[in-house]
């Protein structure tokens, strides 16, 4: 899959490596830089995941967990580490899904998104949403990179939201 718009705004690999090195050296400004680069995205994702209007404490916990992991590790993929910290601290909580499942229009949208995906992506999505496997477990089981798993999930979610919004506004 090709990166979408906004991919250029993500921290580059060289900048991430330098930021990791600075955090490992105890540079407090680097910790602030990490917060600046990731807090908004973490906040957005946690608001959706936790369905809470304010998640500032949770954002701080994710960043602190990421900093601790950076300080323990020798080589770090910063984006993956932050995502892993967020998922570890705030695992997917299955809540009342009956209204969504019972909504035939949302179910049709979900099926249309799924059927247009290649078999590998369908398997990734089934494992993630139905079997609730972690992205790491899916990656290992299917022999694909964690980035491929994450991109597949993000792309399918974006397609679903776009199509669901069109359906609701029609």
CSV table of N, CA and C in Angstrom, one decimal:
chain,number,residue,atom,x,y,z
A,1,UNK,N,0.8,-1.2,0.0
A,1,UNK,CA,0.0,0.0,0.0
A,1,UNK,C,0.9,1.2,0.0
A,2,UNK,N,0.4,2.3,-0.6
A,2,UNK,CA,1.2,3.5,-0.7
A,2,UNK,C,0.8,4.4,0.4
A,3,UNK,N,1.8,5.1,1.0
A,3,UNK,CA,1.4,6.0,2.1
A,3,UNK,C,0.5,7.1,1.6
A,4,UNK,N,-0.4,7.5,2.4
A,4,UNK,CA,-1.4,8.5,2.0
A,4,UNK,C,-0.9,9.9,2.3
A,5,UNK,N,-1.8,10.9,2.1
A,5,UNK,CA,-1.5,12.3,2.4
A,5,UNK,C,-1.1,12.4,3.9
A,6,UNK,N,-0.2,13.3,4.2
A,6,UNK,CA,0.2,13.5,5.5
A,6,UNK,C,1.3,12.6,6.0
A,7,UNK,N,1.7,11.6,5.2
A,7,UNK,CA,2.8,10.7,5.6
A,7,UNK,C,4.1,11.5,5.7
A,8,UNK,N,4.2,12.6,4.9
A,8,UNK,CA,5.4,13.4,5.0
A,8,UNK,C,5.6,14.1,6.4
A,9,UNK,N,4.5,14.3,7.1
A,9,UNK,CA,4.5,15.0,8.4
A,9,UNK,C,5.0,14.1,9.5
A,10,UNK,N,5.1,12.8,9.3
A,10,UNK,CA,5.6,11.9,10.3
A,10,UNK,C,7.1,12.1,10.5
A,11,UNK,N,7.5,11.9,11.8
A,11,UNK,CA,9.0,12.0,12.0
A,11,UNK,C,9.8,11.1,11.1
A,12,UNK,N,10.8,11.6,10.5
A,12,UNK,CA,11.6,10.8,9.5
A,12,UNK,C,12.5,9.8,10.4
A,13,UNK,N,13.0,8.8,9.7
A,13,UNK,CA,13.8,7.8,10.4
A,13,UNK,C,15.0,8.4,11.0
A,14,UNK,N,15.7,9.2,10.3
A,14,UNK,CA,16.9,9.8,10.8
A,14,UNK,C,16.6,10.7,12.0
A,15,UNK,N,15.6,11.5,11.9
A,15,UNK,CA,15.2,12.3,13.1
A,15,UNK,C,14.7,11.5,14.2
A,16,UNK,N,14.0,10.4,14.0
A,16,UNK,CA,13.6,9.5,15.0
A,16,UNK,C,14.8,8.9,15.7
A,17,UNK,N,15.8,8.4,15.0
A,17,UNK,CA,16.9,7.8,15.5
A,17,UNK,C,17.7,8.8,16.4
A,18,UNK,N,17.8,10.0,16.0
A,18,UNK,CA,18.5,11.0,16.8
A,18,UNK,C,17.7,11.4,18.0
A,19,UNK,N,16.4,11.4,17.9
A,19,UNK,CA,15.5,11.7,19.1
A,19,UNK,C,15.7,10.5,20.1
A,20,UNK,N,15.7,9.3,19.6
A,20,UNK,CA,15.8,8.2,20.5
A,20,UNK,C,17.2,8.2,21.2
A,21,UNK,N,18.2,8.6,20.5
A,21,UNK,CA,19.6,8.7,21.1
A,21,UNK,C,19.6,9.7,22.2
A,22,UNK,N,19.0,10.9,21.9
A,22,UNK,CA,18.9,12.0,22.9
A,22,UNK,C,18.1,11.6,24.1
A,23,UNK,N,17.0,10.9,24.0
A,23,UNK,CA,16.3,10.4,25.1
A,23,UNK,C,17.1,9.4,25.9
A,24,UNK,N,17.8,8.5,25.3
A,24,UNK,CA,18.6,7.5,25.9
A,24,UNK,C,19.7,8.2,26.7
A,25,UNK,N,20.2,9.4,26.2
A,25,UNK,CA,21.2,10.1,26.9
A,25,UNK,C,20.7,11.0,28.1
A,26,UNK,N,19.3,11.0,28.2
A,26,UNK,CA,18.7,11.7,29.3
A,26,UNK,C,18.4,13.2,29.0
A,27,UNK,N,18.4,13.5,27.8
A,27,UNK,CA,18.1,14.9,27.3
A,27,UNK,C,16.6,15.2,27.5
A,28,UNK,N,16.3,16.1,28.5
A,28,UNK,CA,15.0,16.5,28.8
A,28,UNK,C,14.3,17.2,27.6
A,29,UNK,N,15.0,18.0,26.8
A,29,UNK,CA,14.4,18.6,25.7
A,29,UNK,C,14.0,17.6,24.7
A,30,UNK,N,14.7,16.4,24.6
A,30,UNK,CA,14.2,15.4,23.7
A,30,UNK,C,12.9,14.8,24.1
A,31,UNK,N,12.7,14.7,25.4
A,31,UNK,CA,11.5,14.1,25.9
A,31,UNK,C,10.3,15.1,25.6
A,32,UNK,N,10.6,16.4,25.6
A,32,UNK,CA,9.6,17.4,25.2
A,32,UNK,C,9.3,17.3,23.7
A,33,UNK,N,10.4,17.0,22.9
A,33,UNK,CA,10.2,16.9,21.5
A,33,UNK,C,9.4,15.6,21.2
A,34,UNK,N,9.6,14.5,21.9
A,34,UNK,CA,8.8,13.3,21.7
A,34,UNK,C,7.3,13.7,22.0
A,35,UNK,N,7.1,14.4,23.1
A,35,UNK,CA,5.7,14.8,23.4
A,35,UNK,C,5.1,15.6,22.3
A,36,UNK,N,5.8,16.6,21.8
A,36,UNK,CA,5.4,17.5,20.8
A,36,UNK,C,5.0,16.7,19.5
A,37,UNK,N,5.9,15.7,19.1
A,37,UNK,CA,5.6,15.0,17.9
A,37,UNK,C,4.5,14.0,18.0
A,38,UNK,N,4.2,13.4,19.2
A,38,UNK,CA,3.3,12.3,19.2
A,38,UNK,C,2.0,12.6,20.0
A,39,UNK,N,2.0,13.6,20.9
A,39,UNK,CA,0.9,13.7,21.8
A,39,UNK,C,-0.5,13.9,21.1
A,40,UNK,N,-0.5,14.7,20.1
A,40,UNK,CA,-1.7,15.0,19.4
A,40,UNK,C,-2.3,13.7,18.8
A,41,UNK,N,-1.5,12.9,18.1
A,41,UNK,CA,-1.9,11.7,17.5
A,41,UNK,C,-2.4,10.7,18.6
A,42,UNK,N,-1.6,10.6,19.7
A,42,UNK,CA,-2.0,9.7,20.8
A,42,UNK,C,-3.3,10.1,21.3
A,43,UNK,N,-3.5,11.4,21.5
A,43,UNK,CA,-4.7,11.9,22.1
A,43,UNK,C,-5.9,11.6,21.2
A,44,UNK,N,-5.8,11.8,19.9
A,44,UNK,CA,-6.8,11.5,19.0
A,44,UNK,C,-7.2,10.0,19.0
A,45,UNK,N,-6.2,9.2,19.0
A,45,UNK,CA,-6.5,7.7,19.0
A,45,UNK,C,-7.1,7.3,20.3
A,46,UNK,N,-6.6,7.8,21.5
A,46,UNK,CA,-7.2,7.4,22.7
A,46,UNK,C,-8.6,7.9,23.0
A,47,UNK,N,-8.9,9.1,22.5
A,47,UNK,CA,-10.3,9.6,22.6
A,47,UNK,C,-11.2,8.7,21.9
A,48,UNK,N,-10.9,8.2,20.7
A,48,UNK,CA,-11.7,7.3,20.0
A,48,UNK,C,-11.8,6.0,20.6
A,49,UNK,N,-10.6,5.5,21.1
A,49,UNK,CA,-10.6,4.1,21.7
A,49,UNK,C,-11.3,4.1,23.0
A,50,UNK,N,-11.1,5.1,23.8
A,50,UNK,CA,-11.7,5.1,25.2
A,50,UNK,C,-13.0,5.8,25.2
A,51,UNK,N,-13.4,6.5,24.2
A,51,UNK,CA,-14.6,7.2,24.1
A,51,UNK,C,-14.8,8.2,25.2
A,52,UNK,N,-13.7,9.0,25.4
A,52,UNK,CA,-13.7,10.0,26.5
A,52,UNK,C,-13.3,11.3,25.9
A,53,UNK,N,-13.8,12.4,26.3
A,53,UNK,CA,-13.5,13.7,25.8
A,53,UNK,C,-12.1,14.2,26.2
A,54,UNK,N,-11.7,13.8,27.4
A,54,UNK,CA,-10.4,14.2,27.9
A,54,UNK,C,-9.5,13.0,28.2
A,55,UNK,N,-8.3,13.0,27.6
A,55,UNK,CA,-7.4,11.8,27.9
A,55,UNK,C,-6.0,12.3,28.2
A,56,UNK,N,-5.9,13.5,28.7
A,56,UNK,CA,-4.5,14.0,28.9
A,56,UNK,C,-3.7,13.1,29.9
A,57,UNK,N,-4.3,12.6,30.9
A,57,UNK,CA,-3.6,11.7,31.8
A,57,UNK,C,-3.1,10.4,31.1
A,58,UNK,N,-4.0,9.9,30.2
A,58,UNK,CA,-3.7,8.7,29.5
A,58,UNK,C,-2.6,8.9,28.5
A,59,UNK,N,-2.6,10.1,27.9
A,59,UNK,CA,-1.5,10.5,26.9
A,59,UNK,C,-0.2,10.5,27.6
A,60,UNK,N,-0.2,11.1,28.8
A,60,UNK,CA,1.1,11.2,29.6
A,60,UNK,C,1.6,9.8,30.0
A,61,UNK,N,0.6,8.9,30.3
A,61,UNK,CA,1.0,7.5,30.6
A,61,UNK,C,1.7,6.8,29.4
A,62,UNK,N,1.1,7.0,28.2
A,62,UNK,CA,1.6,6.4,27.0
A,62,UNK,C,3.0,6.9,26.8
A,63,UNK,N,3.2,8.2,26.8
A,63,UNK,CA,4.5,8.8,26.6
A,63,UNK,C,5.5,8.4,27.6
A,64,UNK,N,5.2,8.3,28.9
A,64,UNK,CA,6.1,7.8,29.9
A,64,UNK,C,6.5,6.4,29.6
A,65,UNK,N,5.5,5.5,29.3
A,65,UNK,CA,5.8,4.1,29.0
A,65,UNK,C,6.8,4.1,27.8
A,66,UNK,N,6.5,4.9,26.8
A,66,UNK,CA,7.4,4.9,25.6
A,66,UNK,C,8.8,5.3,26.0
A,67,UNK,N,8.9,6.3,26.8
A,67,UNK,CA,10.3,6.8,27.3
A,67,UNK,C,11.0,5.7,28.0
A,68,UNK,N,10.3,5.0,28.9
A,68,UNK,CA,10.9,3.9,29.6
A,68,UNK,C,11.4,2.8,28.7
A,69,UNK,N,10.6,2.5,27.7
A,69,UNK,CA,11.0,1.5,26.7
A,69,UNK,C,12.2,1.9,25.9
A,70,UNK,N,12.2,3.2,25.5
A,70,UNK,CA,13.4,3.8,24.8
A,70,UNK,C,14.6,3.6,25.6
A,71,UNK,N,14.5,3.9,26.9
A,71,UNK,CA,15.7,3.9,27.7
A,71,UNK,C,16.2,2.5,28.0
A,72,UNK,N,15.3,1.5,27.8
A,72,UNK,CA,15.7,0.1,28.0
A,72,UNK,C,16.2,-0.5,26.7
A,73,UNK,N,15.9,0.0,25.6
A,73,UNK,CA,16.2,-0.6,24.3
A,73,UNK,C,17.4,0.0,23.6
A,74,UNK,N,18.1,-0.8,22.8
A,74,UNK,CA,19.2,-0.3,22.1
A,74,UNK,C,18.8,0.2,20.7
A,75,UNK,N,17.9,-0.4,20.0
A,75,UNK,CA,17.4,0.0,18.7
A,75,UNK,C,15.9,0.2,18.8
A,76,UNK,N,15.4,1.3,18.4
A,76,UNK,CA,14.0,1.5,18.6
A,76,UNK,C,13.3,2.1,17.3
A,77,UNK,N,12.2,1.5,16.9
A,77,UNK,CA,11.3,2.1,15.9
A,77,UNK,C,10.3,2.9,16.7
A,78,UNK,N,10.5,4.2,16.7
A,78,UNK,CA,9.8,5.1,17.6
A,78,UNK,C,8.3,5.0,17.4
A,79,UNK,N,7.8,5.1,16.1
A,79,UNK,CA,6.4,5.1,15.9
A,79,UNK,C,5.8,3.8,16.4
A,80,UNK,N,6.4,2.7,16.1
A,80,UNK,CA,5.9,1.4,16.5
A,80,UNK,C,5.9,1.2,18.1
A,81,UNK,N,7.0,1.7,18.7
A,81,UNK,CA,7.1,1.7,20.1
A,81,UNK,C,6.0,2.5,20.8
A,82,UNK,N,5.7,3.7,20.3
A,82,UNK,CA,4.6,4.5,20.9
A,82,UNK,C,3.2,3.8,20.7
A,83,UNK,N,3.0,3.2,19.5
A,83,UNK,CA,1.8,2.5,19.3
A,83,UNK,C,1.6,1.3,20.2
A,84,UNK,N,2.7,0.6,20.4
A,84,UNK,CA,2.7,-0.6,21.2
A,84,UNK,C,2.4,-0.2,22.7
A,85,UNK,N,3.0,0.9,23.1
A,85,UNK,CA,2.8,1.3,24.5
A,85,UNK,C,1.3,1.7,24.7
A,86,UNK,N,0.7,2.3,23.7
A,86,UNK,CA,-0.7,2.7,23.8
A,86,UNK,C,-1.6,1.5,23.9
A,87,UNK,N,-1.3,0.5,23.0
A,87,UNK,CA,-2.1,-0.7,23.0
A,87,UNK,C,-1.9,-1.6,24.2
A,88,UNK,N,-0.7,-1.6,24.8
A,88,UNK,CA,-0.4,-2.3,26.0
A,88,UNK,C,-1.1,-1.7,27.2
A,89,UNK,N,-1.1,-0.4,27.3
A,89,UNK,CA,-1.7,0.3,28.4
A,89,UNK,C,-3.2,0.4,28.3
A,90,UNK,N,-3.7,0.4,27.1
A,90,UNK,CA,-5.2,0.6,26.9
A,90,UNK,C,-5.6,-0.4,25.8
A,91,UNK,N,-5.7,-1.7,26.2
A,91,UNK,CA,-6.1,-2.7,25.2
A,91,UNK,C,-7.5,-2.5,24.8
A,92,UNK,N,-7.8,-3.1,23.6
A,92,UNK,CA,-9.1,-2.9,23.1
A,92,UNK,C,-10.1,-3.5,24.0
A,93,UNK,N,-11.1,-2.7,24.4
A,93,UNK,CA,-12.2,-3.1,25.3
A,93,UNK,C,-13.4,-3.3,24.4
A,94,UNK,N,-13.9,-4.5,24.5
A,94,UNK,CA,-15.1,-4.8,23.7
A,94,UNK,C,-16.3,-4.3,24.5
A,95,UNK,N,-17.0,-3.3,24.0
A,95,UNK,CA,-18.1,-2.8,24.6
A,95,UNK,C,-19.4,-3.3,23.9
A,96,UNK,N,-20.5,-2.7,24.3
A,96,UNK,CA,-21.8,-3.1,23.7
A,96,UNK,C,-21.7,-2.8,22.2
A,97,UNK,N,-21.7,-3.9,21.4
A,97,UNK,CA,-21.6,-3.7,20.0
A,97,UNK,C,-22.9,-4.0,19.3
A,98,UNK,N,-23.9,-4.4,20.0
A,98,UNK,CA,-25.2,-4.8,19.5
A,98,UNK,C,-25.8,-3.8,18.5
A,99,UNK,N,-25.8,-2.5,18.9
A,99,UNK,CA,-26.3,-1.5,17.9
A,99,UNK,C,-25.6,-1.5,16.6
A,100,UNK,N,-24.3,-1.6,16.6
A,100,UNK,CA,-23.6,-1.6,15.3
A,100,UNK,C,-23.8,-2.9,14.5
A,101,UNK,N,-23.8,-4.0,15.2
A,101,UNK,CA,-23.9,-5.3,14.5
A,101,UNK,C,-25.4,-5.4,14.0
A,102,UNK,N,-26.3,-4.9,14.7
A,102,UNK,CA,-27.7,-4.9,14.3
A,102,UNK,C,-28.0,-4.0,13.2
A,103,UNK,N,-27.2,-3.0,12.9
A,103,UNK,CA,-27.4,-2.0,11.9
A,103,UNK,C,-27.0,-2.6,10.6
A,104,UNK,N,-28.0,-3.0,9.8
A,104,UNK,CA,-27.8,-3.6,8.5
A,104,UNK,C,-26.9,-2.7,7.5
A,105,UNK,N,-27.1,-1.4,7.6
A,105,UNK,CA,-26.4,-0.6,6.6
A,105,UNK,C,-24.9,-0.6,7.0
A,106,UNK,N,-24.5,-0.5,8.3
A,106,UNK,CA,-23.1,-0.6,8.7
A,106,UNK,C,-22.5,-1.9,8.4
A,107,UNK,N,-23.3,-3.0,8.5
A,107,UNK,CA,-22.8,-4.3,8.2
A,107,UNK,C,-22.5,-4.4,6.7
A,108,UNK,N,-23.4,-3.9,5.9
A,108,UNK,CA,-23.2,-3.9,4.4
A,108,UNK,C,-21.9,-3.1,4.1
A,109,UNK,N,-21.7,-2.0,4.7
A,109,UNK,CA,-20.5,-1.2,4.4
A,109,UNK,C,-19.3,-2.0,4.8
A,110,UNK,N,-19.3,-2.6,6.0
A,110,UNK,CA,-18.2,-3.4,6.4
A,110,UNK,C,-17.9,-4.6,5.5
A,111,UNK,N,-18.9,-5.2,5.0
A,111,UNK,CA,-18.7,-6.3,4.1
A,111,UNK,C,-18.2,-5.8,2.7
A,112,UNK,N,-18.7,-4.7,2.3
A,112,UNK,CA,-18.2,-4.1,1.0
A,112,UNK,C,-16.7,-3.7,1.1
A,113,UNK,N,-16.3,-3.2,2.2
A,113,UNK,CA,-14.9,-2.9,2.4
A,113,UNK,C,-14.1,-4.1,2.4
A,114,UNK,N,-14.5,-5.1,3.1
A,114,UNK,CA,-13.8,-6.4,3.3
A,114,UNK,C,-13.7,-7.1,2.0
A,115,UNK,N,-14.8,-7.2,1.2
A,115,UNK,CA,-14.7,-8.0,0.0
A,115,UNK,C,-13.9,-7.4,-1.1
A,116,UNK,N,-13.6,-6.1,-1.0
A,116,UNK,CA,-12.8,-5.5,-2.0
A,116,UNK,C,-11.3,-5.6,-1.7
A,117,UNK,N,-10.9,-6.2,-0.6
A,117,UNK,CA,-9.6,-6.4,-0.2
A,117,UNK,C,-9.0,-7.7,-0.7
A,118,UNK,N,-7.7,-7.8,-0.9
A,118,UNK,CA,-7.1,-9.1,-1.3
A,118,UNK,C,-7.2,-10.1,-0.1
A,119,UNK,N,-7.0,-11.3,-0.4
A,119,UNK,CA,-7.2,-12.4,0.7
A,119,UNK,C,-6.3,-12.1,1.9
A,120,UNK,N,-5.0,-11.7,1.7
A,120,UNK,CA,-4.1,-11.5,2.8
A,120,UNK,C,-4.7,-10.4,3.7
A,121,UNK,N,-5.2,-9.3,3.1
A,121,UNK,CA,-5.7,-8.2,3.9
A,121,UNK,C,-7.0,-8.6,4.6
A,122,UNK,N,-7.8,-9.4,4.0
A,122,UNK,CA,-9.0,-10.0,4.6
A,122,UNK,C,-8.6,-10.8,5.8
A,123,UNK,N,-7.6,-11.6,5.7
A,123,UNK,CA,-7.1,-12.4,6.8
A,123,UNK,C,-6.6,-11.5,8.0
A,124,UNK,N,-5.9,-10.5,7.6
A,124,UNK,CA,-5.4,-9.6,8.7
A,124,UNK,C,-6.5,-8.9,9.4
A,125,UNK,N,-7.5,-8.4,8.6
A,125,UNK,CA,-8.7,-7.8,9.3
A,125,UNK,C,-9.5,-8.7,10.1
A,126,UNK,N,-9.7,-10.0,9.6
A,126,UNK,CA,-10.4,-10.9,10.4
A,126,UNK,C,-9.7,-11.3,11.7
A,127,UNK,N,-8.4,-11.4,11.6
A,127,UNK,CA,-7.7,-11.7,12.8
A,127,UNK,C,-7.7,-10.6,13.8
A,128,UNK,N,-7.6,-9.3,13.3
A,128,UNK,CA,-7.6,-8.2,14.2
A,128,UNK,C,-9.0,-7.9,14.8
A,129,UNK,N,-10.0,-7.8,14.0
A,129,UNK,CA,-11.3,-7.4,14.5
A,129,UNK,C,-12.2,-8.6,15.0
A,130,UNK,N,-12.1,-9.7,14.4
A,130,UNK,CA,-12.9,-10.9,14.9
A,130,UNK,C,-12.2,-11.7,16.0
A,131,UNK,N,-11.0,-12.1,15.7
A,131,UNK,CA,-10.2,-12.9,16.7
A,131,UNK,C,-9.5,-12.1,17.7
A,132,UNK,N,-9.5,-10.7,17.5
A,132,UNK,CA,-8.8,-9.8,18.4
A,132,UNK,C,-7.4,-10.1,18.7
A,133,UNK,N,-6.7,-10.6,17.7
A,133,UNK,CA,-5.2,-10.8,17.8
A,133,UNK,C,-4.5,-9.5,17.8
A,134,UNK,N,-3.3,-9.4,18.4
A,134,UNK,CA,-2.5,-8.2,18.4
A,134,UNK,C,-1.9,-8.1,17.0
A,135,UNK,N,-1.5,-6.9,16.7
A,135,UNK,CA,-0.8,-6.7,15.4
A,135,UNK,C,0.5,-7.5,15.3
A,136,UNK,N,1.2,-7.6,16.5
A,136,UNK,CA,2.4,-8.4,16.5
A,136,UNK,C,2.2,-9.8,16.2
A,137,UNK,N,1.1,-10.4,16.8
A,137,UNK,CA,0.8,-11.8,16.6
A,137,UNK,C,0.4,-12.0,15.2
A,138,UNK,N,-0.4,-11.1,14.6
A,138,UNK,CA,-0.8,-11.2,13.2
A,138,UNK,C,0.4,-11.2,12.3
A,139,UNK,N,1.3,-10.3,12.6
A,139,UNK,CA,2.6,-10.1,11.8
A,139,UNK,C,3.3,-11.5,11.8
A,140,UNK,N,3.5,-12.0,13.0
A,140,UNK,CA,4.3,-13.3,13.1
A,140,UNK,C,3.6,-14.4,12.4
A,141,UNK,N,2.3,-14.5,12.7
A,141,UNK,CA,1.6,-15.7,12.1
A,141,UNK,C,1.5,-15.7,10.6
A,142,UNK,N,1.3,-14.5,10.0
A,142,UNK,CA,1.2,-14.4,8.6
A,142,UNK,C,2.5,-14.1,7.8
A,143,UNK,N,3.6,-13.8,8.6
A,143,UNK,CA,4.8,-13.6,8.0
A,143,UNK,C,4.9,-12.2,7.2
A,144,UNK,N,4.2,-11.2,7.7
A,144,UNK,CA,4.3,-9.9,7.1
A,144,UNK,C,4.8,-8.9,8.2
A,145,UNK,N,5.2,-7.8,7.7
A,145,UNK,CA,5.8,-6.8,8.7
A,145,UNK,C,4.6,-6.2,9.5
A,146,UNK,N,5.0,-5.8,10.7
A,146,UNK,CA,4.0,-5.1,11.5
A,146,UNK,C,3.4,-3.8,10.8
A,147,UNK,N,4.2,-3.2,10.1
A,147,UNK,CA,3.8,-2.0,9.3
A,147,UNK,C,2.7,-2.3,8.3
A,148,UNK,N,2.8,-3.5,7.7
A,148,UNK,CA,1.8,-3.9,6.7
A,148,UNK,C,0.5,-4.2,7.4
A,149,UNK,N,0.6,-4.8,8.6
A,149,UNK,CA,-0.6,-5.1,9.4
A,149,UNK,C,-1.3,-3.7,9.8
A,150,UNK,N,-0.5,-2.8,10.3
A,150,UNK,CA,-1.0,-1.5,10.8
A,150,UNK,C,-1.6,-0.7,9.6
A,151,UNK,N,-0.9,-0.7,8.5
A,151,UNK,CA,-1.4,0.0,7.3
A,151,UNK,C,-2.7,-0.6,6.8
A,152,UNK,N,-2.8,-1.9,6.8
A,152,UNK,CA,-4.0,-2.6,6.3
A,152,UNK,C,-5.2,-2.2,7.2
A,153,UNK,N,-5.0,-2.2,8.5
A,153,UNK,CA,-6.1,-1.9,9.5
A,153,UNK,C,-6.5,-0.4,9.3
A,154,UNK,N,-5.5,0.5,9.2
A,154,UNK,CA,-5.8,1.9,9.1
A,154,UNK,C,-6.5,2.2,7.8
A,155,UNK,N,-6.1,1.6,6.7
A,155,UNK,CA,-6.7,1.8,5.4
A,155,UNK,C,-8.2,1.3,5.4
A,156,UNK,N,-8.4,0.1,5.9
A,156,UNK,CA,-9.7,-0.5,6.0
A,156,UNK,C,-10.6,0.4,6.8
A,157,UNK,N,-10.1,0.8,8.0
A,157,UNK,CA,-10.9,1.7,8.9
A,157,UNK,C,-11.3,3.0,8.2
A,158,UNK,N,-10.3,3.6,7.5
A,158,UNK,CA,-10.6,4.8,6.8
A,158,UNK,C,-11.7,4.6,5.7
A,159,UNK,N,-11.5,3.5,4.9
A,159,UNK,CA,-12.5,3.2,3.9
A,159,UNK,C,-13.9,3.0,4.5
A,160,UNK,N,-14.0,2.3,5.6
A,160,UNK,CA,-15.2,2.0,6.3
A,160,UNK,C,-15.9,3.3,6.7
A,161,UNK,N,-15.1,4.2,7.4
A,161,UNK,CA,-15.6,5.4,7.9
A,161,UNK,C,-16.1,6.3,6.8
A,162,UNK,N,-15.4,6.4,5.7
A,162,UNK,CA,-15.8,7.2,4.5
A,162,UNK,C,-17.1,6.7,3.9
A,163,UNK,N,-17.2,5.3,3.7
A,163,UNK,CA,-18.4,4.8,3.1
A,163,UNK,C,-19.6,4.8,4.1
A,164,UNK,N,-19.3,4.7,5.4
A,164,UNK,CA,-20.4,4.7,6.4
A,164,UNK,C,-21.0,6.2,6.4
A,165,UNK,N,-20.1,7.1,6.3
A,165,UNK,CA,-20.5,8.5,6.3
A,165,UNK,C,-21.4,8.8,5.1
A,166,UNK,N,-20.9,8.3,3.9
A,166,UNK,CA,-21.7,8.5,2.7
A,166,UNK,C,-23.1,7.9,2.8
A,167,UNK,N,-23.1,6.7,3.4
A,167,UNK,CA,-24.4,5.9,3.5
A,167,UNK,C,-25.3,6.7,4.5
A,168,UNK,N,-24.8,7.2,5.6
A,168,UNK,CA,-25.6,7.9,6.6
A,168,UNK,C,-26.1,9.2,6.0
A,169,UNK,N,-25.4,9.9,5.2
A,169,UNK,CA,-25.8,11.2,4.7
A,169,UNK,C,-26.7,11.1,3.5
A,170,UNK,N,-26.8,9.8,2.9
A,170,UNK,CA,-27.6,9.6,1.7
A,170,UNK,C,-29.1,9.5,2.1
